[in-house]
Short mmCIF file of N, CA and C in Angstrom, two decimals:
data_model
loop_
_atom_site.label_atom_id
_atom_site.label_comp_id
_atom_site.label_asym_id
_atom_site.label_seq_id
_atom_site.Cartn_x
_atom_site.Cartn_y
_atom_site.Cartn_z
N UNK O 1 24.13 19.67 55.98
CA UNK O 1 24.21 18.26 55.67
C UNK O 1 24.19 18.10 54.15
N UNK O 2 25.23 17.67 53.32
CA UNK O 2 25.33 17.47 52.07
C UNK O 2 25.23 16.56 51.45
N UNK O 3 24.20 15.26 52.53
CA UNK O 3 23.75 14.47 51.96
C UNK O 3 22.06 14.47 51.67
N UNK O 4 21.82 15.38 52.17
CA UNK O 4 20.27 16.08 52.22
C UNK O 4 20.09 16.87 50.64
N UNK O 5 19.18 16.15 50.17
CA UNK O 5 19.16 16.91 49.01
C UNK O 5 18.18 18.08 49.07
N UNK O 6 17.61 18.36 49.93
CA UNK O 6 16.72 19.54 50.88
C UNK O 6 17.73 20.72 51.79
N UNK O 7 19.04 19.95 52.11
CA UNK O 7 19.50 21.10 52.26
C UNK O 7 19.58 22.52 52.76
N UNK O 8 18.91 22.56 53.72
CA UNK O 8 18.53 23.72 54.04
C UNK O 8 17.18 24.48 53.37
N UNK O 9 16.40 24.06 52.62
CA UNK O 9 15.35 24.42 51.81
C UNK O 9 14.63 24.00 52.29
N UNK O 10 14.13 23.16 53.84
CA UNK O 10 12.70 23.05 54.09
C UNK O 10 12.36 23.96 54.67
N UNK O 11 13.09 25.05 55.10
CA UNK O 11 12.91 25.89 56.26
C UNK O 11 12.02 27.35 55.42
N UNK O 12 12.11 27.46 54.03
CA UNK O 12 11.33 28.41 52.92
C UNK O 12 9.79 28.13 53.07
N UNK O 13 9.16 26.56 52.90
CA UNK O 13 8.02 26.27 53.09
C UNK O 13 6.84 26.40 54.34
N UNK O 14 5.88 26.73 54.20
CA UNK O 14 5.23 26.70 55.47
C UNK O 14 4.87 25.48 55.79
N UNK O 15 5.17 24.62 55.50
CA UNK O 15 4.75 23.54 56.41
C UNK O 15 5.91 22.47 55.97
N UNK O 16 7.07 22.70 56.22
CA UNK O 16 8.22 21.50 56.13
C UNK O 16 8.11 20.40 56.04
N UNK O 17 7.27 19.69 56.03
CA UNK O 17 7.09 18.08 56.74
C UNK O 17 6.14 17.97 55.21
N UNK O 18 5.65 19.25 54.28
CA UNK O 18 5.09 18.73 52.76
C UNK O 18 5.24 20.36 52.01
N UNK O 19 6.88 20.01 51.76
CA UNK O 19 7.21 21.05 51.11
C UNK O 19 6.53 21.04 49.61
N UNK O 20 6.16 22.17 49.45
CA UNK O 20 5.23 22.24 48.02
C UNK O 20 5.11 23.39 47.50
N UNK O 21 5.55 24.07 46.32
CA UNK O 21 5.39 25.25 45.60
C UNK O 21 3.59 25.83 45.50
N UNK O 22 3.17 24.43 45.43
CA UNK O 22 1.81 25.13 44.74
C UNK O 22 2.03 25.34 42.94
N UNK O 23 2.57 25.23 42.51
CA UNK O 23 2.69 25.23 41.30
C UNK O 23 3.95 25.16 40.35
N UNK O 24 3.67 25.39 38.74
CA UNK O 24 4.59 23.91 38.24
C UNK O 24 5.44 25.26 37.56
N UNK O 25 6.84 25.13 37.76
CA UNK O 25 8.44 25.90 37.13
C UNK O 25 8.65 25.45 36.12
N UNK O 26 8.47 26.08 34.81
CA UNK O 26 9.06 26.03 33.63
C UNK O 26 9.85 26.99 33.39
N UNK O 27 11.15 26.57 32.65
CA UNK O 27 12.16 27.61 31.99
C UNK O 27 12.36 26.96 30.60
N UNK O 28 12.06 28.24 29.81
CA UNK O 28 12.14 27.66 28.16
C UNK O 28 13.92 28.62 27.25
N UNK O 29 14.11 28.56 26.76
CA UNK O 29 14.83 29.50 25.73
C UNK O 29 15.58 29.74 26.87
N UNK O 30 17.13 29.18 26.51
CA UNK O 30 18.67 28.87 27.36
C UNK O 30 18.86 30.16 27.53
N UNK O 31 18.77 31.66 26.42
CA UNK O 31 19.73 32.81 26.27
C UNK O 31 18.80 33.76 26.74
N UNK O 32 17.11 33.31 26.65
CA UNK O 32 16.35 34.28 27.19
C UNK O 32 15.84 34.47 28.91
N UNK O 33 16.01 33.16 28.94
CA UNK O 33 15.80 32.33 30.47
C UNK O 33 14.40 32.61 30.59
N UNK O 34 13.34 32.49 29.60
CA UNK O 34 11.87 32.75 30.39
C UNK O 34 11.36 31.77 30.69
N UNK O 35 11.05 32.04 32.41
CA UNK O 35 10.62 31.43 33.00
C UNK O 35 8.94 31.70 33.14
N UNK O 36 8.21 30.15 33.53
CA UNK O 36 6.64 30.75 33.89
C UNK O 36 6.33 29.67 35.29
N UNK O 37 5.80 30.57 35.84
CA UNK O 37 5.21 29.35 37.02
C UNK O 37 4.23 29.82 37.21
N UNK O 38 3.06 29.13 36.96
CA UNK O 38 1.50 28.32 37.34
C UNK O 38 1.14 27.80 38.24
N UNK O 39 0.18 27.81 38.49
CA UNK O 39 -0.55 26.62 39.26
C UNK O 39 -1.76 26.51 39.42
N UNK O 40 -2.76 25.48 39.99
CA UNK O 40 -4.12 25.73 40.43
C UNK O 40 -4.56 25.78 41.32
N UNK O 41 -3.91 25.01 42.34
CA UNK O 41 -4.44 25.62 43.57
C UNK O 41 -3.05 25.39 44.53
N UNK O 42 -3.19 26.10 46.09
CA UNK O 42 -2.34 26.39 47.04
C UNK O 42 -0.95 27.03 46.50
N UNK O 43 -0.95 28.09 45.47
CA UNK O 43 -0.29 28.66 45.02
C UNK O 43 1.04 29.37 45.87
N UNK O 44 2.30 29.27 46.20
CA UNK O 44 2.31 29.93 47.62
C UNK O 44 3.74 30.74 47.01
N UNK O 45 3.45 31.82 47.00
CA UNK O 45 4.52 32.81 46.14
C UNK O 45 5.75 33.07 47.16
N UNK O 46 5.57 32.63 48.55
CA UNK O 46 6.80 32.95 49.42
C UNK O 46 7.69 31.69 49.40
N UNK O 47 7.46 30.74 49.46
CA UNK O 47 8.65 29.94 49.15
C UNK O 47 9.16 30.29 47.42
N UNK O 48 8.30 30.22 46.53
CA UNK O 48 8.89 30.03 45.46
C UNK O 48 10.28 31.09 45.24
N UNK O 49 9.60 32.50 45.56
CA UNK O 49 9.98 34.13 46.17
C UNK O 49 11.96 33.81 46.75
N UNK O 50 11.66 32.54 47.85
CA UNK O 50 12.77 32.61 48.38
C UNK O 50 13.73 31.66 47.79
N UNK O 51 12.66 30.50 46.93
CA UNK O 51 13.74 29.57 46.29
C UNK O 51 14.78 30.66 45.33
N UNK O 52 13.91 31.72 44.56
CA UNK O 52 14.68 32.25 43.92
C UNK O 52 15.69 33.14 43.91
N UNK O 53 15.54 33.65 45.27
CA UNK O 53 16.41 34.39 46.27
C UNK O 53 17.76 33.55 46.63
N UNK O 54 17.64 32.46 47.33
CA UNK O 54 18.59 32.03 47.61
C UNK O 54 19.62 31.43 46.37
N UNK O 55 19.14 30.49 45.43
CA UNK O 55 19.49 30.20 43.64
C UNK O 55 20.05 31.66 43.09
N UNK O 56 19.47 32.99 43.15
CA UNK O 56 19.95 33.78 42.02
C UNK O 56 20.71 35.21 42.51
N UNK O 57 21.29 34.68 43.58
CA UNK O 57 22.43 35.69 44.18
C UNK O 57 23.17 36.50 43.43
N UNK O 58 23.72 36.24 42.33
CA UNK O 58 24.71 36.83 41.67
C UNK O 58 23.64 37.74 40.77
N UNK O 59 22.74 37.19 39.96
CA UNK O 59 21.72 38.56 39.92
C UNK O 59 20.96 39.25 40.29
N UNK O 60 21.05 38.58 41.33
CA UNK O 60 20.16 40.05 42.18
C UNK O 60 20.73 41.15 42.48
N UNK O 61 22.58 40.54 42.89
CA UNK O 61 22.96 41.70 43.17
C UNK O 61 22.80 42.90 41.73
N UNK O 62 23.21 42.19 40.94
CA UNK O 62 22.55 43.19 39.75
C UNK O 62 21.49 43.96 39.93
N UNK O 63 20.76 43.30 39.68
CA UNK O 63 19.21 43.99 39.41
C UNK O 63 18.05 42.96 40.42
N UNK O 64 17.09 43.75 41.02
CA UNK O 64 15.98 42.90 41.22
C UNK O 64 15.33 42.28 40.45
N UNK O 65 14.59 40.91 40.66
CA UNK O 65 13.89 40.16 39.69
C UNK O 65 12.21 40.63 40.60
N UNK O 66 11.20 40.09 39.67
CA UNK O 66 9.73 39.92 40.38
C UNK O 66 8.91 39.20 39.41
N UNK O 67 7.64 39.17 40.35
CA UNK O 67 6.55 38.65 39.46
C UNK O 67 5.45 39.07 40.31
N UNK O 68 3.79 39.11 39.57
CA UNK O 68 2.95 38.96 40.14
C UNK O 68 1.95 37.78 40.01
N UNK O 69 0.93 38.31 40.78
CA UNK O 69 0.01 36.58 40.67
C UNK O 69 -1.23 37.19 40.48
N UNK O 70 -2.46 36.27 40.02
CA UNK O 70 -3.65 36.24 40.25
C UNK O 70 -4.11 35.26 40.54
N UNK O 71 -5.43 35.34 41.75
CA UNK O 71 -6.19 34.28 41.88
C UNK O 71 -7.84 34.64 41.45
N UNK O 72 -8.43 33.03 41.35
CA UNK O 72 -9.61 33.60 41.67
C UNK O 72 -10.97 32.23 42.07
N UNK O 73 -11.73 32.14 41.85
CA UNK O 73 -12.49 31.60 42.50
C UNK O 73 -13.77 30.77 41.50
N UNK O 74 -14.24 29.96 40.84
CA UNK O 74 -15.53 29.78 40.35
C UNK O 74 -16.71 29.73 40.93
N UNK O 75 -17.06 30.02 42.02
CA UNK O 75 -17.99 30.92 42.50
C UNK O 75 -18.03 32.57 43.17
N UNK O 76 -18.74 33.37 42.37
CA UNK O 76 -18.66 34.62 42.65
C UNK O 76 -19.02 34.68 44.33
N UNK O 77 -17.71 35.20 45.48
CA UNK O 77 -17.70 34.77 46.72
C UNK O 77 -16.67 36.38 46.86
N UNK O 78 -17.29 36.79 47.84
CA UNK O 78 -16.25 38.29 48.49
C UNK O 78 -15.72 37.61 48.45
N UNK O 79 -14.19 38.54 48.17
CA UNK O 79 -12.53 38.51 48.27
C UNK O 79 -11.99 36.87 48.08
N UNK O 80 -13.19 36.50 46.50
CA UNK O 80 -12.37 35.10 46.42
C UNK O 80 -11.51 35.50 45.33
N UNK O 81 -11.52 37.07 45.01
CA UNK O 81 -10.62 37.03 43.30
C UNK O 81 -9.00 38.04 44.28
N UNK O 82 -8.61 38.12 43.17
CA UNK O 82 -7.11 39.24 43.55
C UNK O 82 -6.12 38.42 42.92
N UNK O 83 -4.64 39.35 44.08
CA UNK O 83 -3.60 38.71 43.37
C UNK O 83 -3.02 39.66 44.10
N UNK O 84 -1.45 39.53 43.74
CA UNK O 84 -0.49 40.22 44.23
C UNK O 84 0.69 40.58 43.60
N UNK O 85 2.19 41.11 44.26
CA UNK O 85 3.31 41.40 43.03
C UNK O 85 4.62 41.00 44.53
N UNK O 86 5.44 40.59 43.69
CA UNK O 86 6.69 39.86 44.73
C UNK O 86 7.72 40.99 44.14
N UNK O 87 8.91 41.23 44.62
CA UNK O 87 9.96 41.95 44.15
C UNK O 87 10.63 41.04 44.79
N UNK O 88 11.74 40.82 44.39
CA UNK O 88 12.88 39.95 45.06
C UNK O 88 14.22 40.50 45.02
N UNK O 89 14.91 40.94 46.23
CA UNK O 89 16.12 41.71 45.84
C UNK O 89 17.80 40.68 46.91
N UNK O 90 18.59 40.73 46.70
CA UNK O 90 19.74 40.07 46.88
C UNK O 90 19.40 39.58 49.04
N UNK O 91 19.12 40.50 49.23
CA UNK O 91 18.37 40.52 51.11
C UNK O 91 17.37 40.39 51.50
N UNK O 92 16.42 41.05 50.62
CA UNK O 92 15.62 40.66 51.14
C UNK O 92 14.28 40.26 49.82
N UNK O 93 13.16 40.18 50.23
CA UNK O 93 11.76 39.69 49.62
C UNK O 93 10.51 40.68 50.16
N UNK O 94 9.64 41.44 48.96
CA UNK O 94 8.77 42.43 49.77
C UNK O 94 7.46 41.61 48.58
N UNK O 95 6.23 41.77 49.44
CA UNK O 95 5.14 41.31 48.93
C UNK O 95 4.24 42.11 48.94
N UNK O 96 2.97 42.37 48.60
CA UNK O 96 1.97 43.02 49.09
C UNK O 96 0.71 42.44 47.82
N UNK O 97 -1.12 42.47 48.36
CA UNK O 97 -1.71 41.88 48.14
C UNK O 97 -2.37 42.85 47.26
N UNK O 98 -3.48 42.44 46.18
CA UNK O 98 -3.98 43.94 45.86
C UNK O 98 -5.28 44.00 46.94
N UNK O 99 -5.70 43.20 47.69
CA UNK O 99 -6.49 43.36 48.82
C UNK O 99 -5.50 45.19 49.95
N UNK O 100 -4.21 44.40 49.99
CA UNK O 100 -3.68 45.56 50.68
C UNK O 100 -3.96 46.62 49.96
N UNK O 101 -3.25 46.29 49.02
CA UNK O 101 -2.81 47.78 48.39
C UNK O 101 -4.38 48.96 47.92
N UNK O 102 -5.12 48.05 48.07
CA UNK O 102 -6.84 48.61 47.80
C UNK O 102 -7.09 49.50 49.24
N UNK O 103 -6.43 48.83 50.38
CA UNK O 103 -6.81 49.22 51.40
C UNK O 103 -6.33 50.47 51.62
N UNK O 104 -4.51 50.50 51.23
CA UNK O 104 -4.00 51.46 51.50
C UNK O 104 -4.20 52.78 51.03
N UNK O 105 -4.31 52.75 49.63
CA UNK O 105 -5.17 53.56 48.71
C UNK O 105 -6.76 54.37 49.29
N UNK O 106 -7.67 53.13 49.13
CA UNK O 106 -8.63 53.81 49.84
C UNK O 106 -8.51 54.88 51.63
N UNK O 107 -7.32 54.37 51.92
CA UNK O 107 -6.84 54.64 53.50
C UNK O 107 -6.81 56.43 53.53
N UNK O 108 -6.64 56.36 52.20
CA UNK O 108 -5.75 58.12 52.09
C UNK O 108 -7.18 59.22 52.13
N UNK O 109 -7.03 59.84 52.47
CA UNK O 109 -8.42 61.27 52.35
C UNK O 109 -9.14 61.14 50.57
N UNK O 110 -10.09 61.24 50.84
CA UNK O 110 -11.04 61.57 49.64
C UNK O 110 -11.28 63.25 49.45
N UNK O 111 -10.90 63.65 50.70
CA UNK O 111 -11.21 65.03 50.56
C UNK O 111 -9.96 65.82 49.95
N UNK O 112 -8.58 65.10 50.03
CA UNK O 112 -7.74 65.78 49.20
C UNK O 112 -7.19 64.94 48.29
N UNK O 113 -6.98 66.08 47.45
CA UNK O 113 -6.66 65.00 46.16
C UNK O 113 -5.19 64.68 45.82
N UNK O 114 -4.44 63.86 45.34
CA UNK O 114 -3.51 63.92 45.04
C UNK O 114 -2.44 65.23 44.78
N UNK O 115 -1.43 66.01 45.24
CA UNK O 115 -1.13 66.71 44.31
C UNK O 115 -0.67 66.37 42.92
N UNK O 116 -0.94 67.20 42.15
CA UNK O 116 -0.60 67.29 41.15
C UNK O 116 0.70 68.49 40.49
N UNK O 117 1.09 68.29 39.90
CA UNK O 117 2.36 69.07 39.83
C UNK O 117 2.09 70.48 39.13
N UNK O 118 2.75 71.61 39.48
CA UNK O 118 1.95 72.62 38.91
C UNK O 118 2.11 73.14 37.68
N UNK O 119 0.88 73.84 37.10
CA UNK O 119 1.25 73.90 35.45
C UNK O 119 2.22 75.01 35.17
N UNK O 120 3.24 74.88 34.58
CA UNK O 120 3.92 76.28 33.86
C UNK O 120 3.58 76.92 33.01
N UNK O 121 2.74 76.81 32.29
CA UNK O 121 1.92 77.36 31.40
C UNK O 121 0.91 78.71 31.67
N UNK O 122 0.36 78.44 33.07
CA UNK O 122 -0.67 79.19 33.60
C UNK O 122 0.00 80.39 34.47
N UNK O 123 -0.77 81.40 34.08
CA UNK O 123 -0.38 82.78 35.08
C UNK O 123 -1.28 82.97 36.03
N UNK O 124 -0.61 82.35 37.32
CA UNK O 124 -0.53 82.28 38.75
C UNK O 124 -1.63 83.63 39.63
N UNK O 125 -2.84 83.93 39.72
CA UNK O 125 -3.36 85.50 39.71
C UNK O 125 -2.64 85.75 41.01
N UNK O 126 -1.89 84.93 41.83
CA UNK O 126 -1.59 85.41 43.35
C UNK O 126 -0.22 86.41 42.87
N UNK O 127 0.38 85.76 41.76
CA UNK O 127 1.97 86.24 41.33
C UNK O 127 1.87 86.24 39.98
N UNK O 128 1.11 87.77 39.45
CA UNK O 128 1.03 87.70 38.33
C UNK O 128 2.44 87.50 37.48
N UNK O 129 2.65 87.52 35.94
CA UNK O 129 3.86 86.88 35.50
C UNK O 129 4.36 88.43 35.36
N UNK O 130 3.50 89.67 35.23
CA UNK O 130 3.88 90.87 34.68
C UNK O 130 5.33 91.66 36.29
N UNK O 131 4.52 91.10 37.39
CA UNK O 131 5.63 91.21 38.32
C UNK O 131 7.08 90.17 38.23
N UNK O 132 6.85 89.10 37.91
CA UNK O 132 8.10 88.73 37.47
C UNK O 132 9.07 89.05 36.51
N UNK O 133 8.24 89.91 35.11
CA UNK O 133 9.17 89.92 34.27
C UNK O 133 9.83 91.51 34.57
N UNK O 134 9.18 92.31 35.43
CA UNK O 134 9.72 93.34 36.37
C UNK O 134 11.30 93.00 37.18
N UNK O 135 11.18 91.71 37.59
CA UNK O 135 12.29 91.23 38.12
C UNK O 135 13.19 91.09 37.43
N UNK O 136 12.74 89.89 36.35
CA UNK O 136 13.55 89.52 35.34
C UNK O 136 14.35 90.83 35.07
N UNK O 137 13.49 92.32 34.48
CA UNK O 137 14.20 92.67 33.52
C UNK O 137 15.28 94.11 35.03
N UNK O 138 14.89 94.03 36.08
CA UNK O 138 15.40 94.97 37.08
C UNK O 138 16.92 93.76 37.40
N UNK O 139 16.83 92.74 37.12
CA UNK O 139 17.95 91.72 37.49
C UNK O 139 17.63 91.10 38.54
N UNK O 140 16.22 91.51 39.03
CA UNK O 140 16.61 90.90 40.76
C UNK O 140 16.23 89.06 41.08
N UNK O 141 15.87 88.69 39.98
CA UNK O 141 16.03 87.15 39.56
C UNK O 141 16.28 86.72 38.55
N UNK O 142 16.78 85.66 38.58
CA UNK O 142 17.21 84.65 37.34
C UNK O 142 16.41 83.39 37.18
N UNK O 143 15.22 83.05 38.11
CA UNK O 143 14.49 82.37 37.78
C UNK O 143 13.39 82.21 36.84
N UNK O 144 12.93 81.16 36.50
CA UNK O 144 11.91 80.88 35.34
C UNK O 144 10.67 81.00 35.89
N UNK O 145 10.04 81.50 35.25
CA UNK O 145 8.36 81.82 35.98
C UNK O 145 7.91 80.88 37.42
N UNK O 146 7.32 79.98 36.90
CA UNK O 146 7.42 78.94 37.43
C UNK O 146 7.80 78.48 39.17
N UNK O 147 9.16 78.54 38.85
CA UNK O 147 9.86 78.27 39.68
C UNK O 147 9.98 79.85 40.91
N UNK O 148 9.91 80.97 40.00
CA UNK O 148 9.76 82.05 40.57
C UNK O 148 8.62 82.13 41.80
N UNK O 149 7.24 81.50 41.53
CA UNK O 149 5.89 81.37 41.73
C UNK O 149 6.27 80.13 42.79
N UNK O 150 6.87 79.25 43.18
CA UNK O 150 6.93 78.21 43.97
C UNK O 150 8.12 78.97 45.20
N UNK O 151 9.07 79.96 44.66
CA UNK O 151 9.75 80.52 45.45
C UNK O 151 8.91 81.53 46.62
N UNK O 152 8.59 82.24 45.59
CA UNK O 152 7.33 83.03 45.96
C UNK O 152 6.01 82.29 47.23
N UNK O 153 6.00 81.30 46.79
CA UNK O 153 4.81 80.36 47.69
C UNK O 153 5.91 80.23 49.10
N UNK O 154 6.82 79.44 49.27
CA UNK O 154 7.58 79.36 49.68
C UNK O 154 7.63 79.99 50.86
N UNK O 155 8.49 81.22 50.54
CA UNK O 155 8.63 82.50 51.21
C UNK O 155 7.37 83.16 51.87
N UNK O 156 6.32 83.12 51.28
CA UNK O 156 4.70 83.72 51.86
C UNK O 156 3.98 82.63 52.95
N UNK O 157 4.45 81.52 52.67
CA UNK O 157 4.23 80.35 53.26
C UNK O 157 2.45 80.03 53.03
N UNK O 158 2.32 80.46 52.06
CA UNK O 158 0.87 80.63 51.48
C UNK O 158 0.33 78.83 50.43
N UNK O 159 -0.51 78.66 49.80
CA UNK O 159 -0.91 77.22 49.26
C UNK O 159 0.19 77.27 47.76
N UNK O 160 0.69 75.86 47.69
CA UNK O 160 1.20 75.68 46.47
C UNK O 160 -0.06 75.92 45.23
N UNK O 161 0.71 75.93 44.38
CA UNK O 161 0.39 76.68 42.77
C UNK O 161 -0.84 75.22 42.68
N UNK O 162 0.00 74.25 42.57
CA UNK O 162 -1.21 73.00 42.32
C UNK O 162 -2.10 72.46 43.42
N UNK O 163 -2.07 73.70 44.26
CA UNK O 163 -3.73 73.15 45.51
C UNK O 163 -4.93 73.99 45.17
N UNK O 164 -4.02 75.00 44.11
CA UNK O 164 -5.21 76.46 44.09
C UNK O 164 -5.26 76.37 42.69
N UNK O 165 -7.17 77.02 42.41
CA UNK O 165 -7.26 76.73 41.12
C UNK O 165 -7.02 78.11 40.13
N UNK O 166 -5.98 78.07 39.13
CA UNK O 166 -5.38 79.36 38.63
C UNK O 166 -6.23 79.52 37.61
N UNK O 167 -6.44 81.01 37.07
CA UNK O 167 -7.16 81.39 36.17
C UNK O 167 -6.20 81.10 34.78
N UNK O 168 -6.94 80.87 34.02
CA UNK O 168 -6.72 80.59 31.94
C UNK O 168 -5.99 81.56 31.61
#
């Protein structure tokens, strides 16, 4: 209906019947386009998320746009503070809270740690470097230490270089 100046845009809001951002759209500087949006309260990042989705088609296909948010509370009250981060891409809209993302994080084992990537620097005591450069110099590899030592893991089907702690 193109006499609707809503247009198909009540259907972004959660409650159609009092469509409302929650907060106030400024765009300053024509060539820079920075935009800021605020607010104080009922902040609601999924309509705004989709106003900008549906408006900025032609760059999204470019590149994704985003933003994040914070809230918080003047009385110190569990889970009255946080915030979150929007990505906005040409299809779709992905959100997540830092309430989630705390969760997901904490979700993972404490008992293992991240890997970490392994050092090249360090001589490996499972594969000393003196057997590699045996290789090196017999021809029977062309690999770099390193990489020799992850081949090596590999093949033994034994712990990567960065689960085990290598000697200095």
């Amino acid at each position: 209906d193109l006499a609707n100046p809503f247009n198909g845009l009540l259907e972004i809001f959660d409650d159609p019947d009092f469509p409302h951002f929650g907060a106030e759209i400024e765009i300053a500087g024509a060539a820079e386009s920075i935009v800021a949006i605020y607010g104080t309260t009922y902040f609601q990042p999924g309509p705004i998320a989709e106003l900008i989705r549906r408006c900025c088609q032609e760059s999204l296909k470019i590149a994704p746009v985003g933003f994040d948010w914070s809230y918080g509370c003047s009385r110190p009250r569990r889970d009255s503070f946080g915030g979150g981060w929007c990505t906005i891409f040409a299809d779709h809209v992905e959100f997540a809270s830092t309430q989630e993302e705390l969760a997901r994080r904490l979700g993972r084992s404490a008992v293992t740690p991240p890997a970490e990537p392994p050092d090249p620097w360090i001589d490996y005591p499972q594969y000393p470097s003196v057997d590699w450069q045996t290789e090196v110099a017999n021809g029977d590899t062309r690999l770099g230490y390193l990489d020799w030592v992850l081949a090596r893991t590999e093949a033994d089907h034994s712990v990567p270089p960065s689960m085990e702690l290598p000697s200095a």
